[in-house]
PDB file of C-alpha atoms in Angstrom:
ATOM      1  CA  MET X   1       0.000   0.000   0.000  1.00 34.00           C
ATOM      2  CA  ALA X   2       1.298   3.435  -0.857  1.00 39.00           C
ATOM      3  CA  VAL X   3       1.880   5.989   1.888  1.00 45.00           C
ATOM      4  CA  LEU X   4      -0.803   8.674   1.852  1.00 50.00           C
ATOM      5  CA  SER X   5       0.508  12.094   0.892  1.00 50.00           C
ATOM      6  CA  ALA X   6       0.478  14.935   3.386  1.00 48.00           C
ATOM      7  CA  ALA X   7      -2.106  16.659   1.175  1.00 48.00           C
ATOM      8  CA  VAL X   8      -4.864  14.308   2.358  1.00 85.00           C
ATOM      9  CA  ARG X   9      -4.079  14.741   6.051  1.00 87.00           C
ATOM     10  CA  TYR X  10      -6.091  17.016   8.266  1.00 95.00           C
ATOM     11  CA  ALA X  11      -4.316  20.404   8.393  1.00 94.00           C
ATOM     12  CA  PRO X  12      -4.343  21.850  11.938  1.00 96.00           C
ATOM     13  CA  GLN X  13      -5.536  25.422  12.198  1.00 96.00           C
ATOM     14  CA  ARG X  14      -3.636  25.822  15.464  1.00 96.00           C
ATOM     15  CA  PRO X  15      -0.614  23.495  15.449  1.00 96.00           C
ATOM     16  CA  PHE X  16       0.534  22.465  18.896  1.00 97.00           C
ATOM     17  CA  ARG X  17       3.939  23.046  20.438  1.00 97.00           C
ATOM     18  CA  SER X  18       5.744  20.102  22.019  1.00 98.00           C
ATOM     19  CA  LEU X  19       6.898  20.443  25.618  1.00 97.00           C
ATOM     20  CA  THR X  20       9.067  17.932  27.460  1.00 98.00           C
ATOM     21  CA  VAL X  21       8.493  17.960  31.204  1.00 97.00           C
ATOM     22  CA  PRO X  22      10.645  15.869  33.583  1.00 97.00           C
ATOM     23  CA  LEU X  23       8.518  14.457  36.373  1.00 94.00           C
ATOM     24  CA  ARG X  24       8.611  11.439  38.664  1.00 95.00           C
ATOM     25  CA  GLY X  25      11.604   9.940  36.875  1.00 95.00           C
ATOM     26  CA  LEU X  26      10.004  10.173  33.412  1.00 97.00           C
ATOM     27  CA  GLN X  27      10.086  12.561  30.477  1.00 97.00           C
ATOM     28  CA  TYR X  28       6.526  13.633  29.777  1.00 98.00           C
ATOM     29  CA  HIS X  29       5.525  14.907  26.353  1.00 98.00           C
ATOM     30  CA  VAL X  30       2.839  17.608  26.420  1.00 98.00           C
ATOM     31  CA  CYS X  31       0.992  19.214  23.498  1.00 98.00           C
ATOM     32  CA  GLU X  32       0.468  22.924  24.132  1.00 98.00           C
ATOM     33  CA  TRP X  33      -1.850  25.266  22.250  1.00 98.00           C
ATOM     34  CA  GLY X  34      -2.490  28.974  22.864  1.00 97.00           C
ATOM     35  CA  ASP X  35      -0.758  31.696  24.841  1.00 94.00           C
ATOM     36  CA  ALA X  36       1.080  30.976  28.074  1.00 92.00           C
ATOM     37  CA  ASP X  37      -0.923  33.657  29.955  1.00 93.00           C
ATOM     38  CA  ALA X  38      -4.339  32.393  28.820  1.00 96.00           C
ATOM     39  CA  PRO X  39      -6.622  30.442  31.196  1.00 96.00           C
ATOM     40  CA  PRO X  40      -5.429  26.822  31.437  1.00 97.00           C
ATOM     41  CA  LEU X  41      -7.518  23.950  30.085  1.00 98.00           C
ATOM     42  CA  VAL X  42      -5.954  20.522  30.602  1.00 98.00           C
ATOM     43  CA  MET X  43      -7.134  17.639  28.392  1.00 98.00           C
ATOM     44  CA  LEU X  44      -6.413  14.016  29.334  1.00 98.00           C
ATOM     45  CA  HIS X  45      -6.560  11.321  26.659  1.00 98.00           C
ATOM     46  CA  GLY X  46      -7.822   7.769  27.010  1.00 97.00           C
ATOM     47  CA  TRP X  47      -6.268   4.316  26.797  1.00 95.00           C
ATOM     48  CA  MET X  48      -4.166   3.742  23.664  1.00 93.00           C
ATOM     49  CA  ASP X  49      -4.564   7.365  22.602  1.00 96.00           C
ATOM     50  CA  VAL X  50      -2.318  10.454  22.647  1.00 98.00           C
ATOM     51  CA  GLY X  51      -2.569  14.127  23.554  1.00 98.00           C
ATOM     52  CA  ALA X  52      -2.530  15.191  19.899  1.00 98.00           C
ATOM     53  CA  SER X  53      -5.906  13.449  19.608  1.00 98.00           C
ATOM     54  CA  PHE X  54      -7.555  16.662  20.841  1.00 98.00           C
ATOM     55  CA  GLN X  55      -6.321  18.702  17.858  1.00 98.00           C
ATOM     56  CA  PHE X  56      -9.734  18.736  16.136  1.00 98.00           C
ATOM     57  CA  VAL X  57     -11.510  20.033  19.244  1.00 98.00           C
ATOM     58  CA  VAL X  58      -8.876  22.693  19.910  1.00 98.00           C
ATOM     59  CA  ASP X  59      -9.228  23.959  16.331  1.00 98.00           C
ATOM     60  CA  ALA X  60     -12.990  24.332  16.809  1.00 98.00           C
ATOM     61  CA  LEU X  61     -12.878  25.803  20.333  1.00 98.00           C
ATOM     62  CA  PRO X  62     -13.642  29.540  20.479  1.00 95.00           C
ATOM     63  CA  GLY X  63     -12.113  31.832  23.032  1.00 93.00           C
ATOM     64  CA  ARG X  64      -8.648  32.230  24.404  1.00 95.00           C
ATOM     65  CA  TRP X  65      -7.191  29.191  26.181  1.00 97.00           C
ATOM     66  CA  ARG X  66      -3.878  27.631  27.036  1.00 98.00           C
ATOM     67  CA  VAL X  67      -4.649  24.003  26.286  1.00 98.00           C
ATOM     68  CA  LEU X  68      -2.279  21.366  27.676  1.00 98.00           C
ATOM     69  CA  ALA X  69      -2.670  17.731  26.616  1.00 98.00           C
ATOM     70  CA  PRO X  70      -0.049  15.320  27.974  1.00 98.00           C
ATOM     71  CA  ASP X  71       0.771  11.888  26.608  1.00 98.00           C
ATOM     72  CA  TRP X  72       0.274   9.624  29.612  1.00 98.00           C
ATOM     73  CA  ARG X  73       3.257   7.585  30.806  1.00 97.00           C
ATOM     74  CA  GLY X  74       3.961   4.807  28.323  1.00 96.00           C
ATOM     75  CA  PHE X  75       1.967   6.469  25.519  1.00 97.00           C
ATOM     76  CA  GLY X  76       2.909   8.671  22.587  1.00 96.00           C
ATOM     77  CA  ARG X  77       6.192  10.493  23.062  1.00 96.00           C
ATOM     78  CA  SER X  78       6.283  10.172  26.861  1.00 97.00           C
ATOM     79  CA  SER X  79       8.826   7.746  28.287  1.00 96.00           C
ATOM     80  CA  TRP X  80       8.035   4.296  29.612  1.00 95.00           C
ATOM     81  CA  PRO X  81       8.530   3.427  33.287  1.00 94.00           C
ATOM     82  CA  ALA X  82      10.463   0.368  34.334  1.00 88.00           C
ATOM     83  CA  ALA X  83       7.280  -1.358  35.464  1.00 80.00           C
ATOM     84  CA  ASP X  84       5.373  -4.564  34.845  1.00 82.00           C
ATOM     85  CA  CYS X  85       1.999  -2.853  34.541  1.00 83.00           C
ATOM     86  CA  TYR X  86       0.162   0.455  34.937  1.00 91.00           C
ATOM     87  CA  TRP X  87      -2.297   1.584  37.586  1.00 89.00           C
ATOM     88  CA  PHE X  88      -4.366   4.652  38.435  1.00 92.00           C
ATOM     89  CA  PRO X  89      -2.440   5.972  41.464  1.00 94.00           C
ATOM     90  CA  ASP X  90       0.486   6.715  39.128  1.00 96.00           C
ATOM     91  CA  TYR X  91      -1.754   8.603  36.721  1.00 97.00           C
ATOM     92  CA  LEU X  92      -3.056  10.718  39.608  1.00 97.00           C
ATOM     93  CA  ALA X  93       0.470  11.425  40.849  1.00 98.00           C
ATOM     94  CA  ASP X  94       1.664  12.260  37.327  1.00 98.00           C
ATOM     95  CA  LEU X  95      -1.217  14.698  36.845  1.00 98.00           C
ATOM     96  CA  ASP X  96      -0.568  16.341  40.206  1.00 98.00           C
ATOM     97  CA  ALA X  97       3.130  16.790  39.390  1.00 98.00           C
ATOM     98  CA  LEU X  98       2.343  18.016  35.879  1.00 98.00           C
ATOM     99  CA  LEU X  99      -0.020  20.694  37.167  1.00 98.00           C
ATOM    100  CA  ASP X 100       2.584  21.766  39.728  1.00 97.00           C
ATOM    101  CA  ALA X 101       5.119  22.166  36.929  1.00 97.00           C
ATOM    102  CA  LEU X 102       2.977  23.881  34.290  1.00 97.00           C
ATOM    103  CA  VAL X 103      -0.049  25.481  35.946  1.00 96.00           C
ATOM    104  CA  GLY X 104       0.581  26.057  39.632  1.00 93.00           C
ATOM    105  CA  GLU X 105      -2.062  26.088  42.348  1.00 89.00           C
ATOM    106  CA  ALA X 106      -4.682  28.227  40.569  1.00 91.00           C
ATOM    107  CA  PRO X 107      -7.945  26.350  39.879  1.00 96.00           C
ATOM    108  CA  LEU X 108      -8.214  25.174  36.285  1.00 97.00           C
ATOM    109  CA  ALA X 109     -10.585  23.571  33.817  1.00 98.00           C
ATOM    110  CA  LEU X 110      -9.956  19.826  33.499  1.00 98.00           C
ATOM    111  CA  LEU X 111     -11.222  17.554  30.718  1.00 98.00           C
ATOM    112  CA  GLY X 112     -10.730  13.825  30.376  1.00 98.00           C
ATOM    113  CA  HIS X 113     -11.803  11.210  27.840  1.00 98.00           C
ATOM    114  CA  SER X 114     -12.435   7.564  28.747  1.00 97.00           C
ATOM    115  CA  MET X 115      -9.492   6.483  30.923  1.00 97.00           C
ATOM    116  CA  GLY X 116      -8.492  10.136  31.158  1.00 98.00           C
ATOM    117  CA  GLY X 117     -12.032  10.977  32.245  1.00 98.00           C
ATOM    118  CA  ASN X 118     -11.759   8.476  35.075  1.00 97.00           C
ATOM    119  CA  VAL X 119      -8.466  10.047  36.170  1.00 98.00           C
ATOM    120  CA  ALA X 120      -9.962  13.548  35.948  1.00 98.00           C
ATOM    121  CA  MET X 121     -12.988  12.574  38.037  1.00 98.00           C
ATOM    122  CA  LEU X 122     -10.836  10.965  40.724  1.00 98.00           C
ATOM    123  CA  TYR X 123      -8.452  13.909  40.783  1.00 98.00           C
ATOM    124  CA  ALA X 124     -11.284  16.443  41.109  1.00 98.00           C
ATOM    125  CA  GLY X 125     -12.466  14.574  44.196  1.00 98.00           C
ATOM    126  CA  VAL X 126      -9.012  14.163  45.710  1.00 98.00           C
ATOM    127  CA  ARG X 127      -7.919  17.753  44.929  1.00 98.00           C
ATOM    128  CA  PRO X 128     -11.268  19.625  44.706  1.00 98.00           C
ATOM    129  CA  ALA X 129      -9.715  23.053  45.232  1.00 97.00           C
ATOM    130  CA  ARG X 130      -7.614  22.708  42.063  1.00 97.00           C
ATOM    131  CA  VAL X 131     -10.495  22.079  39.633  1.00 98.00           C
ATOM    132  CA  ARG X 132     -12.991  24.843  38.856  1.00 97.00           C
ATOM    133  CA  ARG X 133     -14.711  23.167  35.875  1.00 98.00           C
ATOM    134  CA  LEU X 134     -14.721  19.444  35.066  1.00 98.00           C
ATOM    135  CA  ILE X 135     -15.583  17.804  31.745  1.00 98.00           C
ATOM    136  CA  ASN X 136     -16.017  14.035  31.612  1.00 98.00           C
ATOM    137  CA  LEU X 137     -16.125  12.487  28.138  1.00 98.00           C
ATOM    138  CA  GLU X 138     -17.256   8.901  28.625  1.00 96.00           C
ATOM    139  CA  GLY X 139     -15.173   8.321  31.753  1.00 95.00           C
ATOM    140  CA  PHE X 140     -17.787   6.009  33.197  1.00 92.00           C
ATOM    141  CA  GLY X 141     -15.671   3.721  35.324  1.00 92.00           C
ATOM    142  CA  LEU X 142     -15.785  -0.049  35.274  1.00 93.00           C
ATOM    143  CA  ARG X 143     -18.164  -2.648  36.626  1.00 92.00           C
ATOM    144  CA  ALA X 144     -17.968  -2.931  40.390  1.00 92.00           C
ATOM    145  CA  ALA X 145     -15.989  -6.134  40.926  1.00 93.00           C
ATOM    146  CA  PRO X 146     -16.903  -8.325  43.925  1.00 95.00           C
ATOM    147  CA  PRO X 147     -13.983  -9.373  46.160  1.00 96.00           C
ATOM    148  CA  GLU X 148     -14.542 -13.025  45.245  1.00 98.00           C
ATOM    149  CA  GLU X 149     -12.955 -12.257  41.868  1.00 97.00           C
ATOM    150  CA  ALA X 150      -9.629 -11.281  43.436  1.00 98.00           C
ATOM    151  CA  PRO X 151      -7.904 -14.710  43.346  1.00 98.00           C
ATOM    152  CA  ALA X 152      -8.644 -15.218  39.649  1.00 98.00           C
ATOM    153  CA  ARG X 153      -7.584 -11.651  38.839  1.00 97.00           C
ATOM    154  CA  TYR X 154      -4.232 -12.056  40.591  1.00 97.00           C
ATOM    155  CA  ALA X 155      -3.697 -15.362  38.785  1.00 98.00           C
ATOM    156  CA  GLN X 156      -4.503 -13.731  35.438  1.00 97.00           C
ATOM    157  CA  TRP X 157      -2.039 -10.932  36.212  1.00 96.00           C
ATOM    158  CA  LEU X 158       0.734 -13.392  37.063  1.00 96.00           C
ATOM    159  CA  ASP X 159       0.083 -15.354  33.863  1.00 96.00           C
ATOM    160  CA  GLU X 160       0.151 -12.209  31.719  1.00 95.00           C
ATOM    161  CA  LEU X 161       3.407 -11.060  33.316  1.00 94.00           C
ATOM    162  CA  LYS X 162       4.968 -14.281  32.061  1.00 93.00           C
ATOM    163  CA  ALA X 163       3.331 -14.157  28.633  1.00 92.00           C
ATOM    164  CA  ARG X 164       4.165 -10.453  28.060  1.00 86.00           C
ATOM    165  CA  PRO X 165       1.441  -9.643  25.502  1.00 83.00           C
ATOM    166  CA  GLY X 166       2.620  -7.476  22.627  1.00 85.00           C
ATOM    167  CA  LEU X 167       1.141  -4.994  20.182  1.00 88.00           C
ATOM    168  CA  ARG X 168       0.937  -5.755  16.486  1.00 89.00           C
ATOM    169  CA  ASP X 169       2.808  -3.632  13.971  1.00 92.00           C
ATOM    170  CA  TYR X 170       1.874  -2.493  10.476  1.00 95.00           C
ATOM    171  CA  ALA X 171       3.605  -2.528   7.108  1.00 95.00           C
ATOM    172  CA  SER X 172       2.699   1.055   6.231  1.00 93.00           C
ATOM    173  CA  VAL X 173       1.064   4.174   7.577  1.00 93.00           C
ATOM    174  CA  ASP X 174      -1.891   3.376   5.323  1.00 93.00           C
ATOM    175  CA  GLU X 175      -2.418   0.196   7.338  1.00 95.00           C
ATOM    176  CA  VAL X 176      -2.378   2.284  10.508  1.00 95.00           C
ATOM    177  CA  ILE X 177      -5.013   4.577   8.995  1.00 95.00           C
ATOM    178  CA  ALA X 178      -7.126   1.576   8.021  1.00 95.00           C
ATOM    179  CA  ARG X 179      -6.823   0.213  11.560  1.00 95.00           C
ATOM    180  CA  LEU X 180      -8.007   3.512  13.058  1.00 96.00           C
ATOM    181  CA  ARG X 181     -10.974   3.680  10.692  1.00 96.00           C
ATOM    182  CA  LYS X 182     -11.893   0.061  11.292  1.00 95.00           C
ATOM    183  CA  THR X 183     -12.150   0.784  15.012  1.00 93.00           C
ATOM    184  CA  ASN X 184     -14.105   4.011  14.400  1.00 96.00           C
ATOM    185  CA  GLN X 185     -15.988   4.138  11.120  1.00 94.00           C
ATOM    186  CA  ARG X 186     -17.000   7.763  11.746  1.00 96.00           C
ATOM    187  CA  LEU X 187     -13.374   8.855  11.572  1.00 96.00           C
ATOM    188  CA  THR X 188     -12.723  10.680   8.304  1.00 95.00           C
ATOM    189  CA  PRO X 189      -9.717   9.663   6.171  1.00 95.00           C
ATOM    190  CA  ALA X 190      -8.104  13.077   6.674  1.00 96.00           C
ATOM    191  CA  ARG X 191      -8.420  12.938  10.456  1.00 97.00           C
ATOM    192  CA  ALA X 192      -7.241   9.333  10.518  1.00 96.00           C
ATOM    193  CA  ALA X 193      -4.166  10.307   8.492  1.00 96.00           C
ATOM    194  CA  PHE X 194      -3.389  13.079  10.986  1.00 96.00           C
ATOM    195  CA  LEU X 195      -3.831  10.780  13.985  1.00 97.00           C
ATOM    196  CA  ALA X 196      -1.763   7.983  12.446  1.00 96.00           C
ATOM    197  CA  GLN X 197       1.410  10.067  12.483  1.00 93.00           C
ATOM    198  CA  HIS X 198       1.026  10.561  16.261  1.00 95.00           C
ATOM    199  CA  TRP X 199      -0.529   7.210  17.164  1.00 95.00           C
ATOM    200  CA  ALA X 200       2.215   5.130  15.562  1.00 95.00           C
ATOM    201  CA  THR X 201       5.955   5.424  14.894  1.00 92.00           C
ATOM    202  CA  ARG X 202       8.236   3.834  12.318  1.00 92.00           C
ATOM    203  CA  ASN X 203      10.752   1.343  13.715  1.00 90.00           C
ATOM    204  CA  ALA X 204      14.243   0.427  12.501  1.00 89.00           C
ATOM    205  CA  ALA X 205      12.800  -2.294  10.274  1.00 90.00           C
ATOM    206  CA  GLY X 206      10.578   0.212   8.486  1.00 91.00           C
ATOM    207  CA  ARG X 207       7.344  -1.052  10.034  1.00 94.00           C
ATOM    208  CA  TRP X 208       4.882   1.058  12.011  1.00 95.00           C
ATOM    209  CA  GLU X 209       4.403   0.392  15.722  1.00 93.00           C
ATOM    210  CA  ILE X 210       1.718   1.758  18.012  1.00 93.00           C
ATOM    211  CA  ALA X 211       3.235   4.471  20.200  1.00 94.00           C
ATOM    212  CA  GLY X 212       2.498   2.691  23.443  1.00 93.00           C
ATOM    213  CA  ASP X 213       4.052   0.304  25.912  1.00 94.00           C
ATOM    214  CA  PRO X 214       2.683  -3.248  25.367  1.00 93.00           C
ATOM    215  CA  ALA X 215       2.523  -3.563  29.167  1.00 94.00           C
ATOM    216  CA  HIS X 216      -0.675  -1.485  29.006  1.00 94.00           C
ATOM    217  CA  ARG X 217      -2.374  -4.684  27.885  1.00 92.00           C
ATOM    218  CA  ILE X 218      -1.538  -6.488  31.124  1.00 94.00           C
ATOM    219  CA  VAL X 219      -4.570  -6.640  33.387  1.00 93.00           C
ATOM    220  CA  ASN X 220      -4.601  -4.536  36.537  1.00 93.00           C
ATOM    221  CA  PRO X 221      -4.159  -6.896  39.514  1.00 94.00           C
ATOM    222  CA  VAL X 222      -6.340  -4.666  41.720  1.00 94.00           C
ATOM    223  CA  LEU X 223     -10.109  -4.992  41.278  1.00 96.00           C
ATOM    224  CA  TYR X 224     -12.199  -1.920  40.424  1.00 95.00           C
ATOM    225  CA  ARG X 225     -13.704  -0.735  43.701  1.00 95.00           C
ATOM    226  CA  TRP X 226     -16.657   1.482  42.881  1.00 95.00           C
ATOM    227  CA  ALA X 227     -17.337   2.296  46.539  1.00 95.00           C
ATOM    228  CA  GLU X 228     -13.905   3.951  46.798  1.00 96.00           C
ATOM    229  CA  VAL X 229     -14.379   5.790  43.510  1.00 97.00           C
ATOM    230  CA  GLN X 230     -17.810   6.957  44.635  1.00 97.00           C
ATOM    231  CA  ALA X 231     -16.304   8.383  47.824  1.00 97.00           C
ATOM    232  CA  CYS X 232     -13.911  10.439  45.674  1.00 97.00           C
ATOM    233  CA  TRP X 233     -16.638  11.612  43.302  1.00 98.00           C
ATOM    234  CA  ALA X 234     -18.755  12.718  46.262  1.00 97.00           C
ATOM    235  CA  ARG X 235     -16.058  15.272  47.164  1.00 97.00           C
ATOM    236  CA  ILE X 236     -16.106  16.995  43.760  1.00 98.00           C
ATOM    237  CA  THR X 237     -17.085  20.641  44.145  1.00 97.00           C
ATOM    238  CA  ALA X 238     -16.652  21.798  40.546  1.00 98.00           C
ATOM    239  CA  PRO X 239     -19.574  21.880  38.108  1.00 98.00           C
ATOM    240  CA  VAL X 240     -19.402  18.786  35.899  1.00 98.00           C
ATOM    241  CA  LEU X 241     -20.184  18.489  32.199  1.00 98.00           C
ATOM    242  CA  TRP X 242     -20.837  14.782  31.495  1.00 98.00           C
ATOM    243  CA  VAL X 243     -20.852  13.983  27.777  1.00 98.00           C
ATOM    244  CA  GLU X 244     -21.787  10.719  26.075  1.00 96.00           C
ATOM    245  CA  GLY X 245     -21.934   9.744  22.420  1.00 96.00           C
ATOM    246  CA  ALA X 246     -25.399   8.748  21.204  1.00 96.00           C
ATOM    247  CA  HIS X 247     -23.943   5.589  19.638  1.00 95.00           C
ATOM    248  CA  THR X 248     -21.427   4.653  22.296  1.00 92.00           C
ATOM    249  CA  ASP X 249     -21.016   1.026  23.272  1.00 87.00           C
ATOM    250  CA  ALA X 250     -18.941   1.932  26.319  1.00 82.00           C
ATOM    251  CA  HIS X 251     -21.861   1.512  28.735  1.00 83.00           C
ATOM    252  CA  LYS X 252     -20.936  -2.159  28.940  1.00 85.00           C
ATOM    253  CA  TRP X 253     -17.772  -1.258  30.854  1.00 88.00           C
ATOM    254  CA  ALA X 254     -19.807   0.012  33.787  1.00 88.00           C
ATOM    255  CA  GLY X 255     -22.389  -2.745  33.503  1.00 85.00           C
ATOM    256  CA  SER X 256     -25.515  -1.002  32.187  1.00 86.00           C
ATOM    257  CA  ALA X 257     -27.115   2.326  31.316  1.00 84.00           C
ATOM    258  CA  GLU X 258     -28.991   2.128  34.637  1.00 88.00           C
ATOM    259  CA  GLU X 259     -25.701   1.837  36.491  1.00 91.00           C
ATOM    260  CA  LEU X 260     -24.429   4.940  34.703  1.00 90.00           C
ATOM    261  CA  ALA X 261     -27.523   6.879  35.730  1.00 91.00           C
ATOM    262  CA  SER X 262     -26.910   5.944  39.362  1.00 93.00           C
ATOM    263  CA  ARG X 263     -23.301   7.091  39.054  1.00 94.00           C
ATOM    264  CA  ARG X 264     -24.312  10.438  37.584  1.00 95.00           C
ATOM    265  CA  ALA X 265     -26.609  10.867  40.598  1.00 94.00           C
ATOM    266  CA  VAL X 266     -23.519  11.083  42.822  1.00 95.00           C
ATOM    267  CA  LEU X 267     -22.747  14.470  41.224  1.00 95.00           C
ATOM    268  CA  PRO X 268     -25.191  17.199  42.346  1.00 90.00           C
ATOM    269  CA  ASN X 269     -23.902  19.939  40.034  1.00 95.00           C
ATOM    270  CA  LEU X 270     -24.110  18.001  36.768  1.00 97.00           C
ATOM    271  CA  GLN X 271     -24.882  18.971  33.186  1.00 98.00           C
ATOM    272  CA  PHE X 272     -25.609  15.861  31.114  1.00 97.00           C
ATOM    273  CA  GLU X 273     -25.271  16.020  27.319  1.00 98.00           C
ATOM    274  CA  ILE X 274     -25.569  13.439  24.544  1.00 97.00           C
ATOM    275  CA  VAL X 275     -23.794  14.178  21.250  1.00 98.00           C
ATOM    276  CA  GLN X 276     -25.608  12.850  18.208  1.00 98.00           C
ATOM    277  CA  ASP X 277     -23.846  10.879  15.461  1.00 97.00           C
ATOM    278  CA  ALA X 278     -20.953  10.118  17.792  1.00 97.00           C
ATOM    279  CA  GLY X 279     -19.589   6.974  19.381  1.00 96.00           C
ATOM    280  CA  HIS X 280     -17.056   6.630  22.169  1.00 96.00           C
ATOM    281  CA  MET X 281     -14.511   8.858  20.388  1.00 97.00           C
ATOM    282  CA  ILE X 282     -16.622  12.007  20.595  1.00 98.00           C
ATOM    283  CA  HIS X 283     -13.637  14.307  20.097  1.00 98.00           C
ATOM    284  CA  HIS X 284     -12.956  12.626  16.738  1.00 98.00           C
ATOM    285  CA  ASP X 285     -16.544  12.160  15.570  1.00 98.00           C
ATOM    286  CA  GLN X 286     -18.081  15.541  16.406  1.00 98.00           C
ATOM    287  CA  PRO X 287     -15.319  17.942  17.494  1.00 98.00           C
ATOM    288  CA  GLU X 288     -17.283  21.042  16.450  1.00 98.00           C
ATOM    289  CA  GLU X 289     -20.335  20.096  18.529  1.00 98.00           C
ATOM    290  CA  LEU X 290     -18.124  19.144  21.456  1.00 98.00           C
ATOM    291  CA  ALA X 291     -16.306  22.480  21.197  1.00 98.00           C
ATOM    292  CA  ARG X 292     -19.664  24.275  21.249  1.00 98.00           C
ATOM    293  CA  LEU X 293     -20.650  22.468  24.456  1.00 98.00           C
ATOM    294  CA  LEU X 294     -17.267  23.223  26.026  1.00 98.00           C
ATOM    295  CA  ALA X 295     -17.428  26.923  25.163  1.00 97.00           C
ATOM    296  CA  ALA X 296     -20.891  27.287  26.705  1.00 97.00           C
ATOM    297  CA  PHE X 297     -19.952  25.320  29.830  1.00 98.00           C
ATOM    298  CA  LEU X 298     -16.599  27.023  30.377  1.00 97.00           C
ATOM    299  CA  ARG X 299     -18.032  30.485  29.851  1.00 88.00           C
TER     300      ARG X 299
END
């Protein structure tokens, strides 16, 4: 397959600047848009994604903002820790250190998608004074796991540590684009071509590898404890914009749509929005509509 020319890629209206921030023994890559003295808006990507994924929303977002979108540890251009697996306490600590380094103590607007939404929600409950507006894009959480599942989960984790699951590679960037569009059929070819250059990198053999540590595929040995998460959510003081895609299939992660409704009920100051013609990747499917919701909420 021939490599797609740059002419068919999405052309950013506001190209980001790359920052490298040393924190907690790692080198964190951060995409930065806007002026340094503008109000900060931090955007946190999901699992197997990158900070550059928010480019389409940033281009459509009116107003004056300093948008900061890090690549989580082990994703994109951020370095990989010497670890067997990844867990949420490290994401919280990384975010806390990143805000110390780039934003300071002033309250900020915080947005997270999927895994990043879960981190953002936890952080807003743990550090409520630091978050003045909170946007959750499909960061539903997982099914509450009963403690009886712990022995099997630990055994699965031990088995996967030995097996060391990998990530497949691709012969060309066109194959990467096809992979992105297979996962999300609403993704346009131009946007997929833009994302491919950030989502994958070319290795020494000339093949394209996903820009992520394969250890992300190893199961978390610790069960999801909704009661603990709920206690954190209950301490959120910021207004929350909760956004779902009309065609998302991510409800299954939390168990059911009814379970999601009960989780939203934990948040008293909640604005609930559904974006039409969008799946789980709302920021790719309908960035203009998402930007409109953000502008109204952040105003």
